[in-house]
Tab-separated table of C-alpha atoms and ligand atoms in Angstrom:
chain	number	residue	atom	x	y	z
A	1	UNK	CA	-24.145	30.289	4.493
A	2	UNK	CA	-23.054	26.822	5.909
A	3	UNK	CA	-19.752	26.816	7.909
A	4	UNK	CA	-17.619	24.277	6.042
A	5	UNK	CA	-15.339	20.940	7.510
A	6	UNK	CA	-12.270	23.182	6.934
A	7	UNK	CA	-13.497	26.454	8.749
A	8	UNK	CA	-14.067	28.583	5.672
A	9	UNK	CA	-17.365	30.350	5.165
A	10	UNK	CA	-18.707	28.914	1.306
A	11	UNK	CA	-22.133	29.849	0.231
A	12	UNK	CA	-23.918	26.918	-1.358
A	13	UNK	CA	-25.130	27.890	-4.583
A	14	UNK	CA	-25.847	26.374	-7.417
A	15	UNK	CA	-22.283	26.200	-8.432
A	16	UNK	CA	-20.903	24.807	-5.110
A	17	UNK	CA	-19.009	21.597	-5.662
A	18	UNK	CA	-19.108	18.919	-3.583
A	19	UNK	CA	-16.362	16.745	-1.627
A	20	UNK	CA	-17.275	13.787	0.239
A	21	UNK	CA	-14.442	13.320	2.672
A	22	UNK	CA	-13.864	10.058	3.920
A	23	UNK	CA	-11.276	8.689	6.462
A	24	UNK	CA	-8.878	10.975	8.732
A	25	UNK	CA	-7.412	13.998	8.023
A	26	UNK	CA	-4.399	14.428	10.339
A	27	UNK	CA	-1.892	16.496	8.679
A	28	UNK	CA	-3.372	18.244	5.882
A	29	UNK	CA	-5.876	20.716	6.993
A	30	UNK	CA	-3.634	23.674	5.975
A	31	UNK	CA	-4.049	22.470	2.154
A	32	UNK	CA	-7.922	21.495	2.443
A	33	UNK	CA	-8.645	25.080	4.089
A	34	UNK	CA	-6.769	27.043	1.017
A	35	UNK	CA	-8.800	24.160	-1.384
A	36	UNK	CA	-11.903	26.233	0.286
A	37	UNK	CA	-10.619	29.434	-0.384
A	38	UNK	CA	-9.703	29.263	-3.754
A	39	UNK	CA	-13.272	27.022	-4.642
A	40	UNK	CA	-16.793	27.340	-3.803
A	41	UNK	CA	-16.997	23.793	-2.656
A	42	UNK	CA	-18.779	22.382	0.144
A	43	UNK	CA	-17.182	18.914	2.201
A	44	UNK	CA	-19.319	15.990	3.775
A	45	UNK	CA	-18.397	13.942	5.783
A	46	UNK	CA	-19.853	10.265	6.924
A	47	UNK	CA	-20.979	9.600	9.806
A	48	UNK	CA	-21.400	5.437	9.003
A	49	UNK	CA	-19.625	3.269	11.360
A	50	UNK	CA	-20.266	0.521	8.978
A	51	UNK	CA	-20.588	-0.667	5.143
A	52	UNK	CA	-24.439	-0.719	5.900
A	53	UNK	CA	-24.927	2.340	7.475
A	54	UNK	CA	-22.760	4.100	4.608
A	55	UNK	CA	-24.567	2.381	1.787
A	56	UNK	CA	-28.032	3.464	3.543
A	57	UNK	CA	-26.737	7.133	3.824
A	58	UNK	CA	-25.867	6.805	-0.598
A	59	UNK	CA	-28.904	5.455	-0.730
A	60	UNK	CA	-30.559	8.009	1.458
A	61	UNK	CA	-29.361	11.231	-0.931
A	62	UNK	CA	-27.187	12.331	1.645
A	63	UNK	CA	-24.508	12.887	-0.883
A	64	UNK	CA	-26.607	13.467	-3.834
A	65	UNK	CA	-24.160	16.528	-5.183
A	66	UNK	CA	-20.956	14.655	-4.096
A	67	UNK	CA	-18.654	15.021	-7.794
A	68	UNK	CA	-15.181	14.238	-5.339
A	69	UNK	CA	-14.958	11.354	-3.078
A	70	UNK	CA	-11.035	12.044	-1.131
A	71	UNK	CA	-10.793	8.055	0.560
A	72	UNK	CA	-8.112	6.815	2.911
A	73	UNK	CA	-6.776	3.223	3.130
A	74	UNK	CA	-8.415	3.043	6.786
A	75	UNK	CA	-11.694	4.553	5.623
A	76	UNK	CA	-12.430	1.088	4.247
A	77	UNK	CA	-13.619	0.502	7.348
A	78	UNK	CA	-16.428	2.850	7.485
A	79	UNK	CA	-17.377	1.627	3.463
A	80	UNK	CA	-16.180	-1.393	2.856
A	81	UNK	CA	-14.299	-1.702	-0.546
A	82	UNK	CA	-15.013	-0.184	-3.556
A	83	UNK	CA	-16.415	-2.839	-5.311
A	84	UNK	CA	-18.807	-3.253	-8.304
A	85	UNK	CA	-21.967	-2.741	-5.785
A	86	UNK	CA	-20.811	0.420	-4.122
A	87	UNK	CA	-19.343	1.920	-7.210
A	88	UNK	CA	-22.780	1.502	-9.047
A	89	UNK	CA	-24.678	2.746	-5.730
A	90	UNK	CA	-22.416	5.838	-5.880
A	91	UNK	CA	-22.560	6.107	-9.660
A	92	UNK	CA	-26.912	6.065	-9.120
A	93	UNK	CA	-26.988	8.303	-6.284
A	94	UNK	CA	-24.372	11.021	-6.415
A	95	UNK	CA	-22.544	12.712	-9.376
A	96	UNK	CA	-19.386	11.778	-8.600
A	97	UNK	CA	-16.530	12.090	-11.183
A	98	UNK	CA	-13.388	11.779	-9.459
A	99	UNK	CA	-12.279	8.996	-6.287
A	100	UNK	CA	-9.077	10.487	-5.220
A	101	UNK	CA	-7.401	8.126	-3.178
A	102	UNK	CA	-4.571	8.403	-0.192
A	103	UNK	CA	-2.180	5.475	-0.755
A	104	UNK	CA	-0.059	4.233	-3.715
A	105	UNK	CA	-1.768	0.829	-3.900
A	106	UNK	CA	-5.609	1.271	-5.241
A	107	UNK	CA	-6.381	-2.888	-4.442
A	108	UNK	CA	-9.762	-1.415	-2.763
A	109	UNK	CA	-11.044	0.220	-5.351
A	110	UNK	CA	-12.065	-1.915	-8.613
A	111	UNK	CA	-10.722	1.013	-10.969
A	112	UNK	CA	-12.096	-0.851	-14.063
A	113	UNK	CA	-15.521	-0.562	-12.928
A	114	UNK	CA	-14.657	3.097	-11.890
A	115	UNK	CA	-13.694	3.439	-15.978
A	116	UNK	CA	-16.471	1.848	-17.434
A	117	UNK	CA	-18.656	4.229	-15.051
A	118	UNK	CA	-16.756	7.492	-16.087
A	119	UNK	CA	-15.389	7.819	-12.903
A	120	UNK	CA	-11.862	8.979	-12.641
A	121	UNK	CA	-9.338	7.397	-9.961
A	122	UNK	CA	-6.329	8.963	-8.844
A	123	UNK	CA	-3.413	7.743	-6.212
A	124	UNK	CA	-0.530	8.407	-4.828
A	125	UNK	CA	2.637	7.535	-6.498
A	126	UNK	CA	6.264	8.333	-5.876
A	127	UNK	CA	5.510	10.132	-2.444
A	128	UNK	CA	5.468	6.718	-0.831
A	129	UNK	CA	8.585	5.427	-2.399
A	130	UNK	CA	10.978	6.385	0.164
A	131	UNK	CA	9.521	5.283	3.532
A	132	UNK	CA	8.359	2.029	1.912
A	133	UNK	CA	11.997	1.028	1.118
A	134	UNK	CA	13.116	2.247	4.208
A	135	UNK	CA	10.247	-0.371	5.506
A	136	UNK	CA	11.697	-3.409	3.249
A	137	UNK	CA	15.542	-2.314	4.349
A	138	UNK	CA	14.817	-2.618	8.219
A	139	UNK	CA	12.434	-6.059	7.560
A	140	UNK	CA	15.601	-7.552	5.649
A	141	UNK	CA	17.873	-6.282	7.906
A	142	UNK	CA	15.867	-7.827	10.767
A	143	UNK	CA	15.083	-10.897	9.117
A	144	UNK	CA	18.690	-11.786	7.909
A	145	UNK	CA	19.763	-11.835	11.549
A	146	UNK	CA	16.581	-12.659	13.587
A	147	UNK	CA	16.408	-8.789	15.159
A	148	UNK	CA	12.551	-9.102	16.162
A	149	UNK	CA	12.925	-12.807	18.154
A	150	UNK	CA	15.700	-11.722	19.921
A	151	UNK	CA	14.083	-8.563	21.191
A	152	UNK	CA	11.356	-10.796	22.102
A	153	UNK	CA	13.670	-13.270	23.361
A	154	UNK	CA	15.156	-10.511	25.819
A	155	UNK	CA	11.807	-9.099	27.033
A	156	UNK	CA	11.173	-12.804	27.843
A	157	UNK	CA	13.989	-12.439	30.380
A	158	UNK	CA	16.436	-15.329	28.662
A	159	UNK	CA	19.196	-12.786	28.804
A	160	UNK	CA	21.741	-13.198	30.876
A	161	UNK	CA	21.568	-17.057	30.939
A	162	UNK	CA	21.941	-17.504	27.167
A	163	UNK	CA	24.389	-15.682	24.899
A	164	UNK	CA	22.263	-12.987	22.654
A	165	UNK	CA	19.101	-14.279	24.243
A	166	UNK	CA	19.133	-17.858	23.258
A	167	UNK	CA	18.317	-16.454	19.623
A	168	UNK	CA	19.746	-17.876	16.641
A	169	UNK	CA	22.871	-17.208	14.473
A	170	UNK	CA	22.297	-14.973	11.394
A	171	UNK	CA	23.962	-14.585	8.237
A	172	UNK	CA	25.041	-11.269	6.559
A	173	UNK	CA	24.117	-9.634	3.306
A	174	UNK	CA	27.538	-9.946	2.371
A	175	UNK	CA	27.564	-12.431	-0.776
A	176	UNK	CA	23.963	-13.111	-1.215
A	177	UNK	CA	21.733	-12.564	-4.197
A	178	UNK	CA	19.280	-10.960	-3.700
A	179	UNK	CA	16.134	-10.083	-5.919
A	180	UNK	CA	13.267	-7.632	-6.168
A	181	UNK	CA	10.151	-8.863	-7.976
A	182	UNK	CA	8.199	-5.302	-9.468
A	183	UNK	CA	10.772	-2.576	-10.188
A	184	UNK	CA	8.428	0.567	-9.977
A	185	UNK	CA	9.370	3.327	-7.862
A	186	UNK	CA	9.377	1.280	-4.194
A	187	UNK	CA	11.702	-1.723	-5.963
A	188	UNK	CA	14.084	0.682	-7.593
A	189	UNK	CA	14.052	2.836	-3.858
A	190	UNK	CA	14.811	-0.856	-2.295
A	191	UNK	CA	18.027	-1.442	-5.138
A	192	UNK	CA	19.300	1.608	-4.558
A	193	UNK	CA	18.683	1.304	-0.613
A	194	UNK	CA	20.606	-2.465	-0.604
A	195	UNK	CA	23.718	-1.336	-2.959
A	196	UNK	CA	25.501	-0.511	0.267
A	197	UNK	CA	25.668	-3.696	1.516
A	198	UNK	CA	27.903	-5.927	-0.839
A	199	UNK	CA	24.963	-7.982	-2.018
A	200	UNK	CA	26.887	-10.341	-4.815
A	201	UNK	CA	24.240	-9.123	-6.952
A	202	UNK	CA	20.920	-7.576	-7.318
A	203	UNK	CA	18.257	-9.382	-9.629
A	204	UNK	CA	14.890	-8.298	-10.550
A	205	UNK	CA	11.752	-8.885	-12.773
A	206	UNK	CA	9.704	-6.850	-13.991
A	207	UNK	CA	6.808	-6.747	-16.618
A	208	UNK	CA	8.733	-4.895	-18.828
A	209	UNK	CA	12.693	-4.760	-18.526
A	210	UNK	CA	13.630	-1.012	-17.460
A	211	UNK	CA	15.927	0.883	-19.603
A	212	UNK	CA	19.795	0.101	-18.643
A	213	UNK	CA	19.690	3.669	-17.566
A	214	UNK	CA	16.939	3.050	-14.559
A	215	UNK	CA	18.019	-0.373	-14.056
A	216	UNK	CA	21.268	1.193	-12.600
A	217	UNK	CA	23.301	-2.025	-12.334
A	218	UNK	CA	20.292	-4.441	-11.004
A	219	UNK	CA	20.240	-7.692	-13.035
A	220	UNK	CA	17.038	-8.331	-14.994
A	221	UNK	CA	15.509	-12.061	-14.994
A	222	UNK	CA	13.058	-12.841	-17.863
A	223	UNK	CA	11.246	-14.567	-15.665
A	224	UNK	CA	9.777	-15.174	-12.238
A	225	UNK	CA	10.822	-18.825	-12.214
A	226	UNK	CA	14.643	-17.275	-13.141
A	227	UNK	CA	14.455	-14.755	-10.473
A	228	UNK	CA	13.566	-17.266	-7.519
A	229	UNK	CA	16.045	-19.664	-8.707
A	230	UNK	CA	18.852	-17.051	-8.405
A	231	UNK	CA	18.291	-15.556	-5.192
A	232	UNK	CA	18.606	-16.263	-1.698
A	233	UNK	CA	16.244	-13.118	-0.393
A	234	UNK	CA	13.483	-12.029	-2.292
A	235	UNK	CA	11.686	-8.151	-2.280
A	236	UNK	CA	8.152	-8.230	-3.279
A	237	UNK	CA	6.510	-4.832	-4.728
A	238	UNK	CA	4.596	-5.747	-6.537
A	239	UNK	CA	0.682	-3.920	-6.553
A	240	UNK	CA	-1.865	-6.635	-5.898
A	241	UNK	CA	-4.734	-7.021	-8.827
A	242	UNK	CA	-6.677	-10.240	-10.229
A	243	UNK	CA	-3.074	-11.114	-11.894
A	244	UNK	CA	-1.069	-10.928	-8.629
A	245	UNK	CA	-3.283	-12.281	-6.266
A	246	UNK	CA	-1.518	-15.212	-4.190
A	247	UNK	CA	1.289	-15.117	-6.990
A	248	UNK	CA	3.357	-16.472	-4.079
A	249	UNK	CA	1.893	-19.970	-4.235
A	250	UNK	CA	2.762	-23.867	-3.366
A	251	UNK	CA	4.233	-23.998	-6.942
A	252	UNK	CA	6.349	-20.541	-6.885
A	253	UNK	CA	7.639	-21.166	-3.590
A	254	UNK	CA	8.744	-24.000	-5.219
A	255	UNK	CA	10.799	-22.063	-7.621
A	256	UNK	CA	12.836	-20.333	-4.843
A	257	UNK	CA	15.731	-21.676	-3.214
A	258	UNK	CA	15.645	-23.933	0.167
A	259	UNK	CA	16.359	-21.508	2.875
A	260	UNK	CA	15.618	-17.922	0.780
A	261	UNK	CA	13.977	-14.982	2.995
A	262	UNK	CA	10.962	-13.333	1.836
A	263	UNK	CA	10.329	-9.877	2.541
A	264	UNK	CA	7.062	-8.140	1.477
A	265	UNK	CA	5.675	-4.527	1.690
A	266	UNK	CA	3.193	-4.888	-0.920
A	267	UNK	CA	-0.030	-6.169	-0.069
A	268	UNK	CA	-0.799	-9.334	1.631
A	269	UNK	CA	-2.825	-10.722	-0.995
A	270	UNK	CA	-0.044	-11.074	-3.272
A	271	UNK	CA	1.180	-14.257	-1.089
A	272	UNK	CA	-1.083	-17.864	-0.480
A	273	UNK	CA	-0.559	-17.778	3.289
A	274	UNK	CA	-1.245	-20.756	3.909
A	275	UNK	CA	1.600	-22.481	1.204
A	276	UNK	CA	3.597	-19.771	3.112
A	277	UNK	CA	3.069	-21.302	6.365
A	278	UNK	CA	3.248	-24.239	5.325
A	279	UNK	CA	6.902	-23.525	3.764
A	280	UNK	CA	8.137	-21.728	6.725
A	281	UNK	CA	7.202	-24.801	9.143
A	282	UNK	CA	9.092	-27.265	6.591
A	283	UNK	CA	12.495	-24.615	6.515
A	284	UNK	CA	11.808	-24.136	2.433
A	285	UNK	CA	11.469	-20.546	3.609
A	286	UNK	CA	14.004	-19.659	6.215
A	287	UNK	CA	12.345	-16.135	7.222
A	288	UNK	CA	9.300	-14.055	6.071
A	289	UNK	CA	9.642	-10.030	6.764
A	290	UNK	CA	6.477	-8.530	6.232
A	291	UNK	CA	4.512	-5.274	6.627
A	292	UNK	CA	1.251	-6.214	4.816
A	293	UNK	CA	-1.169	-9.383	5.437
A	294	UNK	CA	-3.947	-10.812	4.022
A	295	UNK	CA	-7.280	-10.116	5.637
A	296	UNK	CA	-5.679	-6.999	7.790
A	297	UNK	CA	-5.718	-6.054	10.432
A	298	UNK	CA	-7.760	-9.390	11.067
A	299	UNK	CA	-4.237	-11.142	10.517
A	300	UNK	CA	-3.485	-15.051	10.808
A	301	UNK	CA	-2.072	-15.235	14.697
A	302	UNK	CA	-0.356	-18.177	13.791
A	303	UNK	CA	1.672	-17.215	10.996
A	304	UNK	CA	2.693	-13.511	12.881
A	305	UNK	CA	3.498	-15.653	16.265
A	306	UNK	CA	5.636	-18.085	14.188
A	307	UNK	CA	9.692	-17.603	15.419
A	308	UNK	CA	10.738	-17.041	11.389
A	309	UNK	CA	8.306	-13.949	10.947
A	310	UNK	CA	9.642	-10.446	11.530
A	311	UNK	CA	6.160	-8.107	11.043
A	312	UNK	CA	5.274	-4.793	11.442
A	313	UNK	CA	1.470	-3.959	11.418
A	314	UNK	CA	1.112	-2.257	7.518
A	315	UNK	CA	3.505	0.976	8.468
A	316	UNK	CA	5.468	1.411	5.262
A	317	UNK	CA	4.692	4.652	5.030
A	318	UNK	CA	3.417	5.660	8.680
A	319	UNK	CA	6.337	8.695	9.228
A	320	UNK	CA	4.860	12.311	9.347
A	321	UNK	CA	6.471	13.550	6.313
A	322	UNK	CA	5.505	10.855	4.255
A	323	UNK	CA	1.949	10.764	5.573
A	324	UNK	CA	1.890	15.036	5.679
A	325	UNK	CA	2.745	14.896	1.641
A	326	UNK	CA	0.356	12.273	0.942
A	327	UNK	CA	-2.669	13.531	1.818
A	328	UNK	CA	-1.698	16.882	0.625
A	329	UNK	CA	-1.305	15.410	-2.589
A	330	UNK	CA	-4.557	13.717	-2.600
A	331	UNK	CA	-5.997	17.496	-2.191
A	332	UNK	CA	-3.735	18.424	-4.793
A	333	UNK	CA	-5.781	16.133	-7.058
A	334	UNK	CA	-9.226	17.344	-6.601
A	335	UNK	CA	-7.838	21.104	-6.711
A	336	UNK	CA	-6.829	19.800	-10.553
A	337	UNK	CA	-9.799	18.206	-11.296
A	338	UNK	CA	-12.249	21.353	-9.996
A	339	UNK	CA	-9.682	23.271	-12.308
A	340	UNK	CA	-10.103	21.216	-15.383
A	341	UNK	CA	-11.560	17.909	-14.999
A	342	UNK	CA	-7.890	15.971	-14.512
A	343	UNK	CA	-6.353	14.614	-12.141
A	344	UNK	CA	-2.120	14.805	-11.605
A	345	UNK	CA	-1.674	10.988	-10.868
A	346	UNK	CA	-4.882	8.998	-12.737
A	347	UNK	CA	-4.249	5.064	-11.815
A	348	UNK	CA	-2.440	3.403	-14.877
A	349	UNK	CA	-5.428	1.556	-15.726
A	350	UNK	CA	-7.392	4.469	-16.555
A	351	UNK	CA	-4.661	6.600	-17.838
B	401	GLV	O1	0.172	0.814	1.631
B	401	GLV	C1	0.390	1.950	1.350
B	401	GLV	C2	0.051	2.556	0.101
B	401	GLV	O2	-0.593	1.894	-0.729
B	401	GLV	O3	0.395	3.712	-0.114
């Protein structure tokens, strides 16, 4: 009898399962406990610190009889990506079937590769919706009228000898266009999060134009080049892949209007930083609100310590509910697939 992660007593038999568990658990133990009372599974866990000590524990047999791999966002750490080399070293050395991942963006995790292997790969859609526009609202908000520099400006101590700080003038919502580029579930949460605040109008683009029904009043632009051109802040959510990597280039920034405000909770690869740096020293980009960076949490000092950038340290959806239902939902997944073999929310790729 082994004593399992969760505190349930499984025997391992020959028809145990196996769950290799990797990253935190902070909110759903409830869910993986009744997961071990209504299987026979057993969960691993890793004890790696690195990619090398992981890849020498696959390589090892450690997890041999792992069929579920449950990953978080962080747990890149202890793994490094999933990439072509660790997918085939998992695909060699364990049986696994199903990558169940905690996060609607899958950017770590080369799901083709995961396809052509037979290996399943499921996120987290919709659940993350909600806090992420909340995320984009408070970064526009903030960026529109310089919020973060002139609470930095006041911890500096320039209040009381300059009015608000010494900070800036801002401008309003009131008027502006604004424009969401990728109107999944996040953009359409954003739209429907900005219609309060007398935006002139709301643009977006989209691979495929949404039916008037779910476009609910926001503009559509046929194309990228049309969307920058119109507005004067610009949402991106937009998942990153091999298409979207530094879309956000010299020659799209070029596109936008002198002075437009950039807000991103995507992922940081989806923007060139250094054309983005380069634009926000020259004024062609009056402010940049952003959650997500490339290379985090190693992020460029010099671009989050520039006076234009409002940032936040990738917490989109860091609130207990969201985080709660997420990784509930992620055990919610493997309960399917030990069911059946599916998964609720496969990755569009491999749908
Ligand atoms: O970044 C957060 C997510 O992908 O869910």
């Amino acid at each position: 009898m082994i004593k399992n992660i969760t505190g349930t007593r499984n025997y391992v038999t020959s028809s145990t399962r196996t769950i290799l568990r990797l990253g935190a658990v902070r909110f759903a133990q409830q869910a993986w406990t009744q997961l071990s009372e209504k299987h026979n599974i057993e969960i691993l866990e890793t004890e790696a610190t690195s990619r090398d000590e992981f890849i020498k524990e696959v390589k090892e047999g450690k997890y041999n009889n792992v069929e579920c791999i449950t990953r978080t966002f962080e747990s890149v750490k202890q793994t490094g990506l999933f990439d072509n080399e660790l997918i085939e070293l998992l695909k060699k050395h364990t049986k696994v079937k199903l990558i169940s991942h905690n996060g609607a963006g899958y950017d770590q995790i080369n799901v083709i590769k995961c396809g052509e292997l037979d290996i399943k790969v499921s996120n987290v859609p919709k659940l993350v919706d909600d806090a992420t526009a909340d995320t984009a609202i408070y970064l526009l908000l903030g960026s529109l009228r310089n919020f973060q520099m002139s609470s930095e400006n006041l911890k500096k101590g320039l209040w009381p000898k300059f009015k608000c700080a010494n900070t800036p003038i801002g401008n309003d919502p009131n008027g502006k266009n604004v424009g969401i580029l990728g109107m999944g579930g996040i953009g359409r949460d954003i739209r429907d999060r900005l219609k309060p605040f007398k935006f002139a109008n709301i643009y977006y683009y989209n691979r495929k134009r949404l039916s008037e029904e779910l476009e609910e009043g926001a503009i559509y632009m046929e194309s990228i080049k049309k969307l920058f051109g119109k507005c004067d802040i610009i949402c991106i959510s937009i998942p990153l892949n091999k298409n979207t990597k530094h879309l956000i280039n010299d020659e799209t920034i070029n596109m936008m209007k002198d002075g437009v405000i950039l807000i991103n909770t995507a992922r940081g690869g989806v923007i060139d930083e250094k054309a983005l740096k380069k634009a926000l020293q020259n004024g062609k980009i009056k402010g940049f609100g952003s959650d997500v960076f490339d290379n985090e949490p190693n992020v460029d000092m010099e671009l989050i310590n520039m006076p234009q950038v409002t940032s936040l340290p990738h917490m989109g959806t860091h609130s207990f509910e969201t985080m709660k239902a997420m990784e509930e939902f992620v055990v919610e997944n493997v309960d399917q697939y030990l069911i059946n073999g599916e998964v609720i929310a496969i990755v569009p790729e491999l749908a």
